[in-house]
Short mmCIF file of C-alpha atoms in Angstrom, two decimals:
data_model
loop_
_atom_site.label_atom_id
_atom_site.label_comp_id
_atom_site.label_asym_id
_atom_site.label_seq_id
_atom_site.Cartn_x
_atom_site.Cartn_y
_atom_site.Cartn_z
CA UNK W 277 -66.56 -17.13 78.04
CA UNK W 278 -64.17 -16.29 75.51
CA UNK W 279 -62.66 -18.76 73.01
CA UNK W 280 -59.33 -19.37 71.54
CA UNK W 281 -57.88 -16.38 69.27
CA UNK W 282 -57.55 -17.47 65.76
CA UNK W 283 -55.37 -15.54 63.75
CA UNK W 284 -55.85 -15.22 59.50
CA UNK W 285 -53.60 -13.98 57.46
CA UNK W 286 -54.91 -12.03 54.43
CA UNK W 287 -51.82 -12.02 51.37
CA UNK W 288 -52.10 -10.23 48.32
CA UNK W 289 -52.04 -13.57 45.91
CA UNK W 290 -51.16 -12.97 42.25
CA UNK W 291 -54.02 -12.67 39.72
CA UNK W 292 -52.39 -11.35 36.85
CA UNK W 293 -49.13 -10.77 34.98
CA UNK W 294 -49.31 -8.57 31.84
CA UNK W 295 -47.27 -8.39 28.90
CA UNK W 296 -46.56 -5.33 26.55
CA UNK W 297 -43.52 -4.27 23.75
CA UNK W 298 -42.94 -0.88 22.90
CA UNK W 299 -43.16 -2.23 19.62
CA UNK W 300 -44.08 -5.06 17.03
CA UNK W 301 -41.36 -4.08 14.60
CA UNK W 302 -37.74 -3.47 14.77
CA UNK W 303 -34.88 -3.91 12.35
CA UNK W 304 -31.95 -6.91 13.36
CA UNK W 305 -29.63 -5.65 15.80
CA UNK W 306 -31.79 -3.02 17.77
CA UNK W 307 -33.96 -3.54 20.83
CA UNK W 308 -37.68 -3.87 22.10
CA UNK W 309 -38.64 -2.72 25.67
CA UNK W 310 -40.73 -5.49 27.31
CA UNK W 311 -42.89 -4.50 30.61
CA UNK W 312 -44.44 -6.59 32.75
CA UNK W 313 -47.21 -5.48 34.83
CA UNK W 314 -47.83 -8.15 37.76
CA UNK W 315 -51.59 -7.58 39.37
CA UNK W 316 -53.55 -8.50 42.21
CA UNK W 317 -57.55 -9.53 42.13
CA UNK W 318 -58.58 -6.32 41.83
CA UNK W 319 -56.02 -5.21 39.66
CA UNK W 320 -53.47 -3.54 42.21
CA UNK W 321 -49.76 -3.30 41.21
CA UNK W 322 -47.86 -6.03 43.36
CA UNK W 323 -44.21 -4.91 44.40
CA UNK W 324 -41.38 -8.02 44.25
CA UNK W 325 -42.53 -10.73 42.22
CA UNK W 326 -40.20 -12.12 40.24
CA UNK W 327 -40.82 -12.37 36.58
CA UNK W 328 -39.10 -14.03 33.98
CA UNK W 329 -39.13 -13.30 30.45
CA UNK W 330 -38.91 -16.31 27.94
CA UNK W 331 -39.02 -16.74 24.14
CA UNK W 332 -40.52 -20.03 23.31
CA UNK W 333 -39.10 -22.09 25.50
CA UNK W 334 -36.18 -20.07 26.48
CA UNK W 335 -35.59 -17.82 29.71
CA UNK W 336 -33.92 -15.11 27.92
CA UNK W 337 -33.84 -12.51 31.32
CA UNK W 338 -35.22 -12.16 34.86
CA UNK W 339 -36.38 -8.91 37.35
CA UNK W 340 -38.41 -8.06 39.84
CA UNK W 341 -41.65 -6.01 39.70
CA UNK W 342 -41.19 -2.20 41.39
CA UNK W 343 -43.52 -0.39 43.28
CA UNK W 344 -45.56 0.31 40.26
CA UNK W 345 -45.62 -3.55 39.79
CA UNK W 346 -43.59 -3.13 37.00
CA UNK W 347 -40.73 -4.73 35.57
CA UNK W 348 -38.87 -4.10 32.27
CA UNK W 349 -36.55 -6.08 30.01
CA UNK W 350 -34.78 -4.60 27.00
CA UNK W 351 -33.89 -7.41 24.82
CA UNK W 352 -31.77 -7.01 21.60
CA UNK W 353 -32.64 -9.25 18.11
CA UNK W 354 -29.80 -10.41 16.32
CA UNK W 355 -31.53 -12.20 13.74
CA UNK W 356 -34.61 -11.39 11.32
CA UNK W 357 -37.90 -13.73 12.07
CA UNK W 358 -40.72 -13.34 14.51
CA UNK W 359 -40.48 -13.68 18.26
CA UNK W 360 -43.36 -14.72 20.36
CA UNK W 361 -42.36 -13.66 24.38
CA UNK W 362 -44.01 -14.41 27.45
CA UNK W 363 -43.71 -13.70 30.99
CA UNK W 364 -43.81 -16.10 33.74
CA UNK W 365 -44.01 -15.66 37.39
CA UNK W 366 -41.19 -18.01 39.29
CA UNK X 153 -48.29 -17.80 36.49
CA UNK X 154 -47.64 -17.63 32.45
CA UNK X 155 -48.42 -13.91 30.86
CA UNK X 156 -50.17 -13.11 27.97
CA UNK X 157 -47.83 -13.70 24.95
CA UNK X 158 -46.55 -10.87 22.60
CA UNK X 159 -45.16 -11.10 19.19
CA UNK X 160 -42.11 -9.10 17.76
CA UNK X 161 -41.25 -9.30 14.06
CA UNK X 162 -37.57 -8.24 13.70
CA UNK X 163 -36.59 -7.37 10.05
CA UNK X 164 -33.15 -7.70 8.40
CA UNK X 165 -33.39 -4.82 5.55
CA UNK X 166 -29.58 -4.68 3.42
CA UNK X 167 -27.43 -1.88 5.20
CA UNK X 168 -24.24 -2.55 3.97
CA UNK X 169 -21.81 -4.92 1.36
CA UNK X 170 -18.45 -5.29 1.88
CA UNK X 171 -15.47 -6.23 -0.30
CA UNK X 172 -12.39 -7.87 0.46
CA UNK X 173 -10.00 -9.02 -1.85
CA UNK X 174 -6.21 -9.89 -3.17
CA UNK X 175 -4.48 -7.02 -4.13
CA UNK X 176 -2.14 -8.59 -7.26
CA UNK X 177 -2.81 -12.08 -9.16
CA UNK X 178 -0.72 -13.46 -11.37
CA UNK X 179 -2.02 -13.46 -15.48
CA UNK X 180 -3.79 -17.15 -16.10
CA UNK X 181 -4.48 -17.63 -11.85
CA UNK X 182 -7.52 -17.05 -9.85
CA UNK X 183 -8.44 -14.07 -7.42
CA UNK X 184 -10.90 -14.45 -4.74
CA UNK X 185 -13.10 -11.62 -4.02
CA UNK X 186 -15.56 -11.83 -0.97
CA UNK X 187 -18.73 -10.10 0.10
CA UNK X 188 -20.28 -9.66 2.86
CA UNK X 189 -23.77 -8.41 3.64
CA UNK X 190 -25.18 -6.61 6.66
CA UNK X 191 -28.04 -5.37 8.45
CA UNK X 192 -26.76 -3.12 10.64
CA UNK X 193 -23.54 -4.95 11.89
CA UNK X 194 -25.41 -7.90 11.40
CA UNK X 195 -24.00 -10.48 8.52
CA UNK X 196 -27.09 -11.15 6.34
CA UNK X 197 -27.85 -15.03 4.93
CA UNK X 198 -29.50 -15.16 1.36
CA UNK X 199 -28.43 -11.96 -0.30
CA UNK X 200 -27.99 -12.04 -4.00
CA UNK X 201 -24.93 -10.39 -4.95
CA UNK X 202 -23.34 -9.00 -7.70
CA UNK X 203 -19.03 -8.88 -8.51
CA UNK X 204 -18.70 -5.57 -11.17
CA UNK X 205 -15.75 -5.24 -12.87
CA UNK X 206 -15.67 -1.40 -13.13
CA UNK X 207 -13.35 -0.75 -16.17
CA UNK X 208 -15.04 -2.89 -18.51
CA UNK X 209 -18.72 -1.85 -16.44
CA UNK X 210 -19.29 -5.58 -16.81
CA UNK X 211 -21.04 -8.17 -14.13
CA UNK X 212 -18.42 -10.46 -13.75
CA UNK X 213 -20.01 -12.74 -11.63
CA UNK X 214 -23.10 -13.47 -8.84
CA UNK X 215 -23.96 -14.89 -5.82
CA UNK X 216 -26.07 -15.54 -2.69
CA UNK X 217 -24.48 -15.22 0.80
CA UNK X 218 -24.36 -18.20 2.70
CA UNK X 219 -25.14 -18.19 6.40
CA UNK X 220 -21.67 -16.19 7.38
CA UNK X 221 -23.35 -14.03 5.43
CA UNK X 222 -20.83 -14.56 2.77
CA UNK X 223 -20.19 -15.44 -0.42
CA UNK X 224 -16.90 -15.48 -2.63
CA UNK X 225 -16.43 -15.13 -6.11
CA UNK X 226 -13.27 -17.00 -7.99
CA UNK X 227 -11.91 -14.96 -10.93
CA UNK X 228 -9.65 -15.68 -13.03
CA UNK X 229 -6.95 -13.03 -14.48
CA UNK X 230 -5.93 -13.68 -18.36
CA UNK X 231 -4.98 -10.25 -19.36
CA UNK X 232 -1.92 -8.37 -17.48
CA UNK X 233 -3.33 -5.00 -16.12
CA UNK X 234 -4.92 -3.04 -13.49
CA UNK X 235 -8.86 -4.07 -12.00
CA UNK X 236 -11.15 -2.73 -9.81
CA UNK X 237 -14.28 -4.71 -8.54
CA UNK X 238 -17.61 -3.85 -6.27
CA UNK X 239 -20.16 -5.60 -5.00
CA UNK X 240 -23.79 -5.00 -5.30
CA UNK X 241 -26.74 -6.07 -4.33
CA UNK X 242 -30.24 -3.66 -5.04
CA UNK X 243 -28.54 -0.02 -4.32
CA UNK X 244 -26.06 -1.20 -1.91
CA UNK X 245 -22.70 -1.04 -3.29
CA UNK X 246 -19.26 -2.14 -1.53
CA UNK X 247 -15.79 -0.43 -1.64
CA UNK X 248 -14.11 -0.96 -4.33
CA UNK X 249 -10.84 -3.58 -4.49
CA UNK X 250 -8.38 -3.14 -6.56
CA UNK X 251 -6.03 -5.83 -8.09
CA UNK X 252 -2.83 -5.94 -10.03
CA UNK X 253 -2.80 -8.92 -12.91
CA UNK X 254 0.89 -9.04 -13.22
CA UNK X 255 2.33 -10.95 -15.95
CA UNK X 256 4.38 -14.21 -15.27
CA UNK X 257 8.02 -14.20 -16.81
CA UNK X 258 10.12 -16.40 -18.43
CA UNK X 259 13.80 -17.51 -17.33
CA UNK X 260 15.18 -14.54 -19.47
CA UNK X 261 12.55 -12.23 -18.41
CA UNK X 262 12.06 -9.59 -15.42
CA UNK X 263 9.04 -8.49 -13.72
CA UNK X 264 9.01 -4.46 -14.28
CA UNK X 265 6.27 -3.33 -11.96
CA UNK X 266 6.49 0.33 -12.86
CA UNK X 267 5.46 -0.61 -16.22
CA UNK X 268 3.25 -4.11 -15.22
CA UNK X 269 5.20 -5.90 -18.05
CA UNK X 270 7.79 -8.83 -18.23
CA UNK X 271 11.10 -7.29 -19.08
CA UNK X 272 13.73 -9.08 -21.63
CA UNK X 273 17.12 -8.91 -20.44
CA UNK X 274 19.72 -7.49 -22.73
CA UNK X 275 22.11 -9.86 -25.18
CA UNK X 276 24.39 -6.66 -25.63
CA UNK X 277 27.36 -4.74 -23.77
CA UNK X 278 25.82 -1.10 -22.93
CA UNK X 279 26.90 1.82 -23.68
CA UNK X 280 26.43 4.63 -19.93
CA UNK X 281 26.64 7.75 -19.86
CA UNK X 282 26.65 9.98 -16.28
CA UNK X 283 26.25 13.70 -16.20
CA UNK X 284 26.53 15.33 -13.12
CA UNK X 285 25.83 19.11 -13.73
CA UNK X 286 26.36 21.57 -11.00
CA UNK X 287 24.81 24.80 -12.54
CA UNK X 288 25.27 26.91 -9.01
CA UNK X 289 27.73 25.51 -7.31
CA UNK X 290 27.87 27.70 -5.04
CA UNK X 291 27.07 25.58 -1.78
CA UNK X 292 29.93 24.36 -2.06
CA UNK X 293 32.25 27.75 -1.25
CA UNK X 294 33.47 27.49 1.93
CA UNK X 295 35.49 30.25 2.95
CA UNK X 296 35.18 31.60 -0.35
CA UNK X 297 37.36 28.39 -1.68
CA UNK X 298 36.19 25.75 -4.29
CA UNK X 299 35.92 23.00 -2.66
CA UNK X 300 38.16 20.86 -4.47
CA UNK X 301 39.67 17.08 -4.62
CA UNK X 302 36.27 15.67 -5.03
CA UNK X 303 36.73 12.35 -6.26
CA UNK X 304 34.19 10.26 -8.13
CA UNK X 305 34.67 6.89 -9.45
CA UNK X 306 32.47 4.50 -10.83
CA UNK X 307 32.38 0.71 -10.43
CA UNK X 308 29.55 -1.84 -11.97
CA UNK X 309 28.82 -5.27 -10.67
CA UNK X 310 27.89 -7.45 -14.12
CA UNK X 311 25.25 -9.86 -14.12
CA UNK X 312 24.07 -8.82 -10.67
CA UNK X 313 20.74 -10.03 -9.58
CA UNK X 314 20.01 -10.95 -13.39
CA UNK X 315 22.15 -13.41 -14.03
CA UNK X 316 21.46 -16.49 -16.40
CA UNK X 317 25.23 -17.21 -17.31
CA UNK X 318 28.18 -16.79 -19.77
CA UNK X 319 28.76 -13.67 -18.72
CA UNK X 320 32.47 -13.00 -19.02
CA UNK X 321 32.69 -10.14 -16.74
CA UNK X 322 33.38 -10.33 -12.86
CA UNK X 323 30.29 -10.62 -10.26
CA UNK X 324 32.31 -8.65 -7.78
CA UNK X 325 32.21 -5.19 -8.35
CA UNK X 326 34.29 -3.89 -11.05
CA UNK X 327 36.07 -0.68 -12.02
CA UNK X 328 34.26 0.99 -14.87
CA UNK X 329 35.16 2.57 -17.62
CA UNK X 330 38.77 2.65 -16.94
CA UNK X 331 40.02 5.93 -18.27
CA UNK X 332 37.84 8.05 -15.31
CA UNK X 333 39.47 11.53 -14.29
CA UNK X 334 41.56 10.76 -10.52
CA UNK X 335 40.48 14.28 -9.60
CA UNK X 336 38.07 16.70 -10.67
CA UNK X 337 36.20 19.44 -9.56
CA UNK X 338 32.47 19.29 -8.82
CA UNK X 339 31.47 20.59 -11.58
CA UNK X 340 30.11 19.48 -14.71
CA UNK X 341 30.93 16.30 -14.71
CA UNK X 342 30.60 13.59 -17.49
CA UNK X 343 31.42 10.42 -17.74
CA UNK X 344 31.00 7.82 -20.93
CA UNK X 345 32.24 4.63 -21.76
CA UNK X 346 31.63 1.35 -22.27
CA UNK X 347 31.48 -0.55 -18.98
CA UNK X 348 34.21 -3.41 -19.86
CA UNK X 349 35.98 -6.35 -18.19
CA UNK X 350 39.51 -6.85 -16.72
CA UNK X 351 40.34 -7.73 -20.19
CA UNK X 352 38.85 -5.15 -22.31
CA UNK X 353 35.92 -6.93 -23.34
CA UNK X 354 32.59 -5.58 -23.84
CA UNK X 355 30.20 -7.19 -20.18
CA UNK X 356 27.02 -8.11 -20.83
CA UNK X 357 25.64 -11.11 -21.58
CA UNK X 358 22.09 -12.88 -21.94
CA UNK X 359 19.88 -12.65 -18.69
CA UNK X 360 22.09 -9.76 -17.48
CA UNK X 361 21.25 -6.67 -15.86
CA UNK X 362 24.09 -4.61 -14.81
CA UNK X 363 24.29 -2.90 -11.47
CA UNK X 364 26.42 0.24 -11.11
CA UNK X 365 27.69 2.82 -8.37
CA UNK X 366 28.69 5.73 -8.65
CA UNK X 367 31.17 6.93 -5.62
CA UNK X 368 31.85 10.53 -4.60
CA UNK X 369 34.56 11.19 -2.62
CA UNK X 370 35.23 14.11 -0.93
CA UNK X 371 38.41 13.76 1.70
CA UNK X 372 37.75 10.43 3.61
CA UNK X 373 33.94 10.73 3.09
CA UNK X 374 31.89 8.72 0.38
CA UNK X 375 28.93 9.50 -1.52
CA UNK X 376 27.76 6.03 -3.11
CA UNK X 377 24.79 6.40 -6.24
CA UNK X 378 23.79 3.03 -6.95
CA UNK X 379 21.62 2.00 -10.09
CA UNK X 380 20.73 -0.52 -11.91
CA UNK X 381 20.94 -0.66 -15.87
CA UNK X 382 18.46 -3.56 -17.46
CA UNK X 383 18.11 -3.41 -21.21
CA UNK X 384 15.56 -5.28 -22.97
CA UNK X 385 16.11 -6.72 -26.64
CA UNK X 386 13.76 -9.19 -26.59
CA UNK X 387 13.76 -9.18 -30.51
CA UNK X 388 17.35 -9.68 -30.73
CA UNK X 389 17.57 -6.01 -32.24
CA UNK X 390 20.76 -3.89 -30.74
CA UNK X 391 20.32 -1.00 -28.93
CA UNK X 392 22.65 1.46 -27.37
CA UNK X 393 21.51 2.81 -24.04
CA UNK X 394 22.52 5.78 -22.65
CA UNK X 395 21.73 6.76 -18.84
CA UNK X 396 21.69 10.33 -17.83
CA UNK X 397 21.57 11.40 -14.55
CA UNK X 398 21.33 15.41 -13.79
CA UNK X 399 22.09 17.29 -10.96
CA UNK X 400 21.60 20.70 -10.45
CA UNK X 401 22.05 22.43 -7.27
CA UNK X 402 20.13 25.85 -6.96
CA UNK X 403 21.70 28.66 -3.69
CA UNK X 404 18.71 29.89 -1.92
CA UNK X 405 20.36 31.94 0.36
CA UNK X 406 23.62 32.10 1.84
CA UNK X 407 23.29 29.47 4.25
CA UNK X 408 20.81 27.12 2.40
CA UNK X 409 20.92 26.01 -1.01
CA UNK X 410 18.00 23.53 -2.68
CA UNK X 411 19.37 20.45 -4.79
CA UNK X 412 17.37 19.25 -7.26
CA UNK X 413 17.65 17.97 -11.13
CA UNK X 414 15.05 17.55 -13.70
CA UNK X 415 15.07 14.14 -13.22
CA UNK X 416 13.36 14.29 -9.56
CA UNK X 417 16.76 14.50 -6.84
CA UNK X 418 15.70 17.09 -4.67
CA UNK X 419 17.70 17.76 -1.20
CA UNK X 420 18.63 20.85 1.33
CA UNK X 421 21.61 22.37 2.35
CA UNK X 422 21.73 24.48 5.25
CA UNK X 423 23.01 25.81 8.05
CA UNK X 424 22.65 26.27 11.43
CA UNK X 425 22.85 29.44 14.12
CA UNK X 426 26.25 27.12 15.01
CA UNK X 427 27.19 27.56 11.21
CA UNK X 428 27.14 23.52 10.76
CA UNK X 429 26.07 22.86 7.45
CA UNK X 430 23.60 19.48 6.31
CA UNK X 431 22.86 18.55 3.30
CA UNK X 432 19.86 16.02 3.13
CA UNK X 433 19.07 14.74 -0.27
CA UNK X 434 16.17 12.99 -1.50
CA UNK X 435 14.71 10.83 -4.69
CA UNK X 436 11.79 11.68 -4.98
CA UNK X 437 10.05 10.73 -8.29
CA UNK X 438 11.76 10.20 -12.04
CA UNK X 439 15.45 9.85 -12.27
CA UNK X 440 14.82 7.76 -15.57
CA UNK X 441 16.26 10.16 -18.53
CA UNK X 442 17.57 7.85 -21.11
CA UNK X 443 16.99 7.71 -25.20
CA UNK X 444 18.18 4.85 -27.67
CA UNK X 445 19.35 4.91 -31.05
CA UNK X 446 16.80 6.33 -33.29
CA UNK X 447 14.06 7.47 -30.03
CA UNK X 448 13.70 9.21 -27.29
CA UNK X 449 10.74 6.78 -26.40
CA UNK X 450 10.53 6.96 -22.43
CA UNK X 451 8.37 4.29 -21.45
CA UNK X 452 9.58 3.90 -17.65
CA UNK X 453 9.28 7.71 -16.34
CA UNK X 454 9.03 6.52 -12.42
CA UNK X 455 11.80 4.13 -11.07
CA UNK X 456 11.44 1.70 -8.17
CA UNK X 457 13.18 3.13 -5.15
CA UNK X 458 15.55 1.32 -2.91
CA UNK X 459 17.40 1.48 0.40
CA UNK X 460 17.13 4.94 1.78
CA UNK X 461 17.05 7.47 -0.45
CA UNK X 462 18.22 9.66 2.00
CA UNK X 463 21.70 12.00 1.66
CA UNK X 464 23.76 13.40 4.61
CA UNK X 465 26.63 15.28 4.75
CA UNK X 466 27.66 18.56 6.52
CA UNK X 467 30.22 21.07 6.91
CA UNK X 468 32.01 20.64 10.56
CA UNK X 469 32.60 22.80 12.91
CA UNK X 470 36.23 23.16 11.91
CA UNK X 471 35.43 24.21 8.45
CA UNK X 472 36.44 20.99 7.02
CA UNK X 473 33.95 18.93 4.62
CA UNK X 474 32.43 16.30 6.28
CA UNK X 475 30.69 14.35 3.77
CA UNK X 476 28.89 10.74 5.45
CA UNK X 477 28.84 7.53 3.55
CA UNK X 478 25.16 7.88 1.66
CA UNK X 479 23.74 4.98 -0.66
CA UNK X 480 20.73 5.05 -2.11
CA UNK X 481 19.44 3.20 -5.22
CA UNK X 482 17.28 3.63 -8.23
CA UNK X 483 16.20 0.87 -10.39
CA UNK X 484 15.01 1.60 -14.06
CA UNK X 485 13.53 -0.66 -16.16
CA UNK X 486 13.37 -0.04 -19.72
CA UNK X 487 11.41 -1.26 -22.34
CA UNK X 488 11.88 -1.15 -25.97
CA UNK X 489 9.50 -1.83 -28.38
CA UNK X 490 10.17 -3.70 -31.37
CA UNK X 491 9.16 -0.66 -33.96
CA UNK X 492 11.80 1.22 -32.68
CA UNK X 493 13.71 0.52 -35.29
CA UNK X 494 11.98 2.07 -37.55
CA UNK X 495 11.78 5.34 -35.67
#
């Protein structure tokens, strides 16, 4: 006899979202490059999350991860001080 | 999910100080000069900066920018004269503004701005004197004829503009001196004379400066040369004052002849493939030739242009003179000093 088919479905769940700048110094009124790298459990790119990129508290700009898993955000500095800048997955 | 976090450090170093300021003060008021600093085309809080005065190479005053990234500096002008300024700050430096401290006058004083100096108004009658010299004249053969029947005439307008009062001469305009030629030839002309009333009497009086034209006529066409006379005897010492005004017109070919005098009237006459003929004159620079009693001090070598200095007239296609109504003006100022007299 044969039982009942049971179906699972296996999704790629986020492990990972990583941060980098092009660089940690720049003069007022110029731009950094921000990527974020979003990553599975074993460290696969994952396509189409959506990322947002904040400063403190503030949501400065949004995208979507590419193929690669990658998603960059060039964001100009109007004002001398230092920046701390995290990603979040939404 | 939150990412790692990165840190930028964005720095702010001094690019660039700007200078903005009034152009002319008046002697005993304040100026206000402001910098700005920038990083890039960013405006810069907290800068110390510097006001140099650049003819005396002194600081004149300092500063820190305030969070428009400004800050202004208040300066006060005691001495008439001409300034220049710049900002620094480390080995930035800002354009340069320059200012004008012009003196304030009195009641019986003028502002000459040729000369940046408060001009007394003569107490005396004046003595003019008009020289028109036409060393080639030339341009104005037509046909191989003189041109002839050109009429000048002067008239004056007494205490025009100047005016303080007890003037005993008209402040409509005037026929002066009274014993002109009806109808010369343009040619080395002069005229002298005392400009007078109605009556005879000498014009002038305190707080005037006189206002004269000088009217060429040529058939039903007018040439108008308007100037203004202004003595100064602010020492109550008398003066005569003679005005001179030269013009020499120079053939350049047969169809175009230059005008021009020593004292800076330069013009064109020409003509055309249709054989019309134009004659555009223009003031360009010093028509100030004067002396005084015991000097030829010449203090006030540029005059102050106004109106259009611009001449027309023409030759028409029926080989009559067609001169257009032209009026331009040239206002001297004159300054004497009180050791004249002992020149």
């Amino acid at each position: 006899m044969k039982s009942n088919t049971v179906t699972v479905n296996v999704i790629e769940a986020l492990a990972k979202l990583e941060l980098t700048e092009s660089k940690t110094t720049i003069d007022v009124d110029s731009t950094d490059v921000f990527t974020v790298k979003a990553l599975d459990i074993k460290n696969n790119p994952m396509a189409n999350i959506e990322v947002a990129l904040y400063e403190d508290n503030n949501k400065i700009d949004t995208g979507t991860t590419n193929s690669n898993g990658e998603v960059s955000f060039t964001i100009k500095f109007n004002k001398k001080g230092t920046y701390n800048l995290y990603a979040v997955s939404t | 999910m939150k990412s790692n976090i990165v840190t930028v450090d964005v720095e702010a170093p001094l690019t660039k100080i700007t200078l903005t300021g009034n152009s002319s003060v008046n002697v005993g008021s304040n100026a206000t000069f402001t910098a700005t600093a920038y990083s890039s085309n960013v405006k810069l809080p907290d800068i110390n900066i510097t006001l140099y005065e650049v003819n005396t190479k002194t600081n004149i005053a300092s500063g820190k920018t305030n969070s428009n990234g400004e800050v202004s500096f208040s300066i006060k002008f005691d001495n008439a004269g001409d300034y220049s300024f710049y900002a620094y700050s480390g080995d930035i430096n800002s354009n340069t503004v320059n200012i004008i401290a012009k003196p304030v006058c009195n009641s019986e004083q003028y502002y000459c701005s040729i000369l940046n100096k408060c001009i007394c108004y003569s107490d005396n009658a004046s003595n003019i004197t008009l020289t028109l010299k036409n060393a080639n004249p030339e341009f104005l053969l037509f046909n191989g004829a003189w041109i002839r029947d050109y009429y000048f005439y002067l008239k004056y307008m007494a205490g025009y503009g100047y005016f303080i009062g007890g003037n005993s001469c008209p402040t409509s305009w005037g026929n002066a001196p009274n014993n002109l030629p009806p109808n010369i030839y343009f040619r080395d002309i002069d005229i002298s004379g005392i400009v007078t009333d109605a009556n005879g009497n000498a014009c002038g009086d305190t707080g005037v400066c006189q206002k004269y034209k000088l009217y060429f006529w040529l058939n039903e066409y007018t040439l108008t040369h308007t100037f203004y006379q202004c003595m100064n005897d602010g020492y109550n010492y008398y003066y005569d004052f003679d005005f001179n005004m030269d013009f020499t017109y120079e053939v350049l070919s047969s169809n175009y002849a230059k005008l021009a005098d020593s004292n800076g009237i330069q013009g064109y006459i020409y003509a055309d493939e249709d054989g019309k003929f134009d004659i555009k004159l223009r003031v360009y620079a010093n028509l100030s030739s004067y002396s005084h009693i015991g000097s030829s001090y010449n203090d006030c070598s540029a005059p102050e242009m106004e109106a259009s200095p611009i001449l027309y007239a023409g030759f028409s296609e029926y080989n009559t003179v067609a001169v257009q109504t032209v009026e331009y003006t040239v206002k001297t100022c004159k300054h004497l000093y009180w050791y004249d007299q002992y020149y």
